[in-house]
């Protein structure tokens, strides 16, 4: 009987709580051992042709006296991307995921092309099928190979609360169209 009353009180308390507050009690978080996983895959960023994986969705309406041109990557151009991720660099290499999001050409110095990426790189095969890593970072496209690094700020699924970085190397680029295949070497810290 007393147990029933206790249970009732508990229910009432919880209900009152959830009605009057938008927050729960703050308590120490359980600290889990962090793990590290390294990933290597290739991202295909195809701007040209009839079936591009990245499309320009906005650009600035100024020419800036010629210093900022209207090329595909001019300062202020914003792209939406749904870039395939593959195991190998080849066009027909096995697809293991997709990188979806946006990138904006963020440097006024067009000799030092820099994009800023806001993307979710998701995996659709293997151990990390259903998981993804979140990238929110400057990507200094013009930097030397080995120097190009982007930050991982989070993730989903097995990569929930991930952090880390990706070293990017251009595997192949068509200077005329801007189509590129990039090697992503990711170091992901996660729980
Ligand atoms: C910017 O847009 C306005 C309005 O459409 C247009 O009149 C103007 O010519 C544009 N400027 C440039 C530099 O394209
Ligand atoms: C990946 O996960 C989805 C959703 O759980 C599932 O439908 C699909 O078959 C999986 N693919 C592979 C290749 O395991």
PDB file of N, CA and C in Angstrom, residues 37 39 41 119 121 123 132-137 149-156 159 161-167 184-190:
ATOM      1  N   UNK A  37      39.291   5.611 -34.462  1.00  0.00           N
ATOM      2  CA  UNK A  37      39.154   4.823 -35.685  1.00  0.00           C
ATOM      3  C   UNK A  37      39.714   5.641 -36.840  1.00  0.00           C
ATOM      4  N   UNK A  39      39.905   6.118 -40.929  1.00  0.00           N
ATOM      5  CA  UNK A  39      39.135   5.800 -42.132  1.00  0.00           C
ATOM      6  C   UNK A  39      39.879   6.348 -43.337  1.00  0.00           C
ATOM      7  N   UNK A  41      38.873   6.997 -47.421  1.00  0.00           N
ATOM      8  CA  UNK A  41      37.933   6.868 -48.537  1.00  0.00           C
ATOM      9  C   UNK A  41      38.157   8.015 -49.496  1.00  0.00           C
ATOM     10  N   UNK A 119      29.240  19.847 -43.691  1.00  0.00           N
ATOM     11  CA  UNK A 119      28.798  18.612 -44.331  1.00  0.00           C
ATOM     12  C   UNK A 119      28.716  17.447 -43.356  1.00  0.00           C
ATOM     13  N   UNK A 121      29.239  13.463 -43.555  1.00  0.00           N
ATOM     14  CA  UNK A 121      29.762  12.368 -44.375  1.00  0.00           C
ATOM     15  C   UNK A 121      29.240  11.066 -43.781  1.00  0.00           C
ATOM     16  N   UNK A 123      28.092   6.917 -43.898  1.00  0.00           N
ATOM     17  CA  UNK A 123      28.499   5.626 -44.448  1.00  0.00           C
ATOM     18  C   UNK A 123      27.279   4.726 -44.609  1.00  0.00           C
ATOM     19  N   UNK A 132      27.746   8.573 -39.249  1.00  0.00           N
ATOM     20  CA  UNK A 132      28.332   9.639 -40.068  1.00  0.00           C
ATOM     21  C   UNK A 132      29.214  10.542 -39.225  1.00  0.00           C
ATOM     22  N   UNK A 133      30.066  11.251 -39.901  1.00  0.00           N
ATOM     23  CA  UNK A 133      30.896  12.259 -39.226  1.00  0.00           C
ATOM     24  C   UNK A 133      30.507  13.642 -39.741  1.00  0.00           C
ATOM     25  N   UNK A 134      30.454  14.586 -38.813  1.00  0.00           N
ATOM     26  CA  UNK A 134      30.076  15.954 -39.153  1.00  0.00           C
ATOM     27  C   UNK A 134      31.315  16.808 -39.301  1.00  0.00           C
ATOM     28  N   UNK A 135      31.363  17.492 -40.443  1.00  0.00           N
ATOM     29  CA  UNK A 135      32.490  18.361 -40.736  1.00  0.00           C
ATOM     30  C   UNK A 135      31.991  19.799 -40.736  1.00  0.00           C
ATOM     31  N   UNK A 136      32.687  20.628 -40.022  1.00  0.00           N
ATOM     32  CA  UNK A 136      32.370  22.060 -40.023  1.00  0.00           C
ATOM     33  C   UNK A 136      33.712  22.741 -40.000  1.00  0.00           C
ATOM     34  N   UNK A 137      34.182  23.148 -41.178  1.00  0.00           N
ATOM     35  CA  UNK A 137      35.582  23.549 -41.199  1.00  0.00           C
ATOM     36  C   UNK A 137      35.967  24.338 -42.433  1.00  0.00           C
ATOM     37  N   UNK A 149      43.872  20.153 -43.886  1.00  0.00           N
ATOM     38  CA  UNK A 149      43.210  19.429 -42.818  1.00  0.00           C
ATOM     39  C   UNK A 149      41.875  20.096 -42.529  1.00  0.00           C
ATOM     40  N   UNK A 150      40.873  19.279 -42.311  1.00  0.00           N
ATOM     41  CA  UNK A 150      39.583  19.822 -41.891  1.00  0.00           C
ATOM     42  C   UNK A 150      39.188  19.186 -40.557  1.00  0.00           C
ATOM     43  N   UNK A 151      38.365  19.887 -39.830  1.00  0.00           N
ATOM     44  CA  UNK A 151      37.988  19.433 -38.496  1.00  0.00           C
ATOM     45  C   UNK A 151      36.701  18.629 -38.489  1.00  0.00           C
ATOM     46  N   UNK A 152      36.678  17.594 -37.646  1.00  0.00           N
ATOM     47  CA  UNK A 152      35.447  16.825 -37.408  1.00  0.00           C
ATOM     48  C   UNK A 152      34.888  17.306 -36.073  1.00  0.00           C
ATOM     49  N   UNK A 153      33.641  17.719 -36.072  1.00  0.00           N
ATOM     50  CA  UNK A 153      33.082  18.319 -34.858  1.00  0.00           C
ATOM     51  C   UNK A 153      31.968  17.480 -34.211  1.00  0.00           C
ATOM     52  N   UNK A 154      31.630  16.384 -34.846  1.00  0.00           N
ATOM     53  CA  UNK A 154      30.561  15.567 -34.272  1.00  0.00           C
ATOM     54  C   UNK A 154      30.244  14.404 -35.169  1.00  0.00           C
ATOM     55  N   UNK A 155      29.149  13.733 -34.865  1.00  0.00           N
ATOM     56  CA  UNK A 155      28.770  12.613 -35.700  1.00  0.00           C
ATOM     57  C   UNK A 155      27.497  11.969 -35.220  1.00  0.00           C
ATOM     58  N   UNK A 156      27.090  10.941 -35.969  1.00  0.00           N
ATOM     59  CA  UNK A 156      25.880  10.207 -35.629  1.00  0.00           C
ATOM     60  C   UNK A 156      26.209   8.731 -35.507  1.00  0.00           C
ATOM     61  N   UNK A 159      29.507   7.094 -34.432  1.00  0.00           N
ATOM     62  CA  UNK A 159      30.380   8.266 -34.316  1.00  0.00           C
ATOM     63  C   UNK A 159      29.718   9.402 -33.525  1.00  0.00           C
ATOM     64  N   UNK A 161      29.026  12.099 -31.051  1.00  0.00           N
ATOM     65  CA  UNK A 161      29.934  12.967 -30.283  1.00  0.00           C
ATOM     66  C   UNK A 161      31.389  12.857 -30.721  1.00  0.00           C
ATOM     67  N   UNK A 162      31.583  12.473 -31.974  1.00  0.00           N
ATOM     68  CA  UNK A 162      32.954  12.321 -32.468  1.00  0.00           C
ATOM     69  C   UNK A 162      33.660  13.667 -32.567  1.00  0.00           C
ATOM     70  N   UNK A 163      34.945  13.583 -32.563  1.00  0.00           N
ATOM     71  CA  UNK A 163      35.773  14.731 -32.927  1.00  0.00           C
ATOM     72  C   UNK A 163      37.010  14.171 -33.601  1.00  0.00           C
ATOM     73  N   UNK A 164      37.726  15.029 -34.286  1.00  0.00           N
ATOM     74  CA  UNK A 164      38.895  14.536 -34.988  1.00  0.00           C
ATOM     75  C   UNK A 164      39.237  15.429 -36.154  1.00  0.00           C
ATOM     76  N   UNK A 165      39.904  14.834 -37.103  1.00  0.00           N
ATOM     77  CA  UNK A 165      40.351  15.632 -38.238  1.00  0.00           C
ATOM     78  C   UNK A 165      40.494  14.743 -39.463  1.00  0.00           C
ATOM     79  N   UNK A 166      40.513  15.381 -40.631  1.00  0.00           N
ATOM     80  CA  UNK A 166      40.714  14.652 -41.891  1.00  0.00           C
ATOM     81  C   UNK A 166      41.861  15.322 -42.634  1.00  0.00           C
ATOM     82  N   UNK A 167      42.821  14.544 -43.037  1.00  0.00           N
ATOM     83  CA  UNK A 167      43.853  15.042 -43.939  1.00  0.00           C
ATOM     84  C   UNK A 167      43.380  14.764 -45.352  1.00  0.00           C
ATOM     85  N   UNK A 184      40.412  11.191 -48.539  1.00  0.00           N
ATOM     86  CA  UNK A 184      40.138  11.607 -47.158  1.00  0.00           C
ATOM     87  C   UNK A 184      40.733  10.580 -46.195  1.00  0.00           C
ATOM     88  N   UNK A 185      41.679  11.022 -45.395  1.00  0.00           N
ATOM     89  CA  UNK A 185      42.242  10.184 -44.333  1.00  0.00           C
ATOM     90  C   UNK A 185      41.769  10.760 -43.011  1.00  0.00           C
ATOM     91  N   UNK A 186      40.782  10.086 -42.436  1.00  0.00           N
ATOM     92  CA  UNK A 186      40.152  10.630 -41.234  1.00  0.00           C
ATOM     93  C   UNK A 186      40.649   9.916 -39.981  1.00  0.00           C
ATOM     94  N   UNK A 187      40.890  10.687 -38.952  1.00  0.00           N
ATOM     95  CA  UNK A 187      41.177  10.154 -37.624  1.00  0.00           C
ATOM     96  C   UNK A 187      40.019  10.593 -36.745  1.00  0.00           C
ATOM     97  N   UNK A 188      39.236   9.600 -36.312  1.00  0.00           N
ATOM     98  CA  UNK A 188      38.008   9.912 -35.590  1.00  0.00           C
ATOM     99  C   UNK A 188      38.091   9.411 -34.148  1.00  0.00           C
ATOM    100  N   UNK A 189      37.972  10.301 -33.210  1.00  0.00           N
ATOM    101  CA  UNK A 189      37.882   9.938 -31.794  1.00  0.00           C
ATOM    102  C   UNK A 189      36.411   9.859 -31.437  1.00  0.00           C
ATOM    103  N   UNK A 190      36.004   8.751 -30.885  1.00  0.00           N
ATOM    104  CA  UNK A 190      34.583   8.572 -30.559  1.00  0.00           C
ATOM    105  C   UNK A 190      34.449   7.580 -29.405  1.00  0.00           C
TER     106      UNK A 190
END
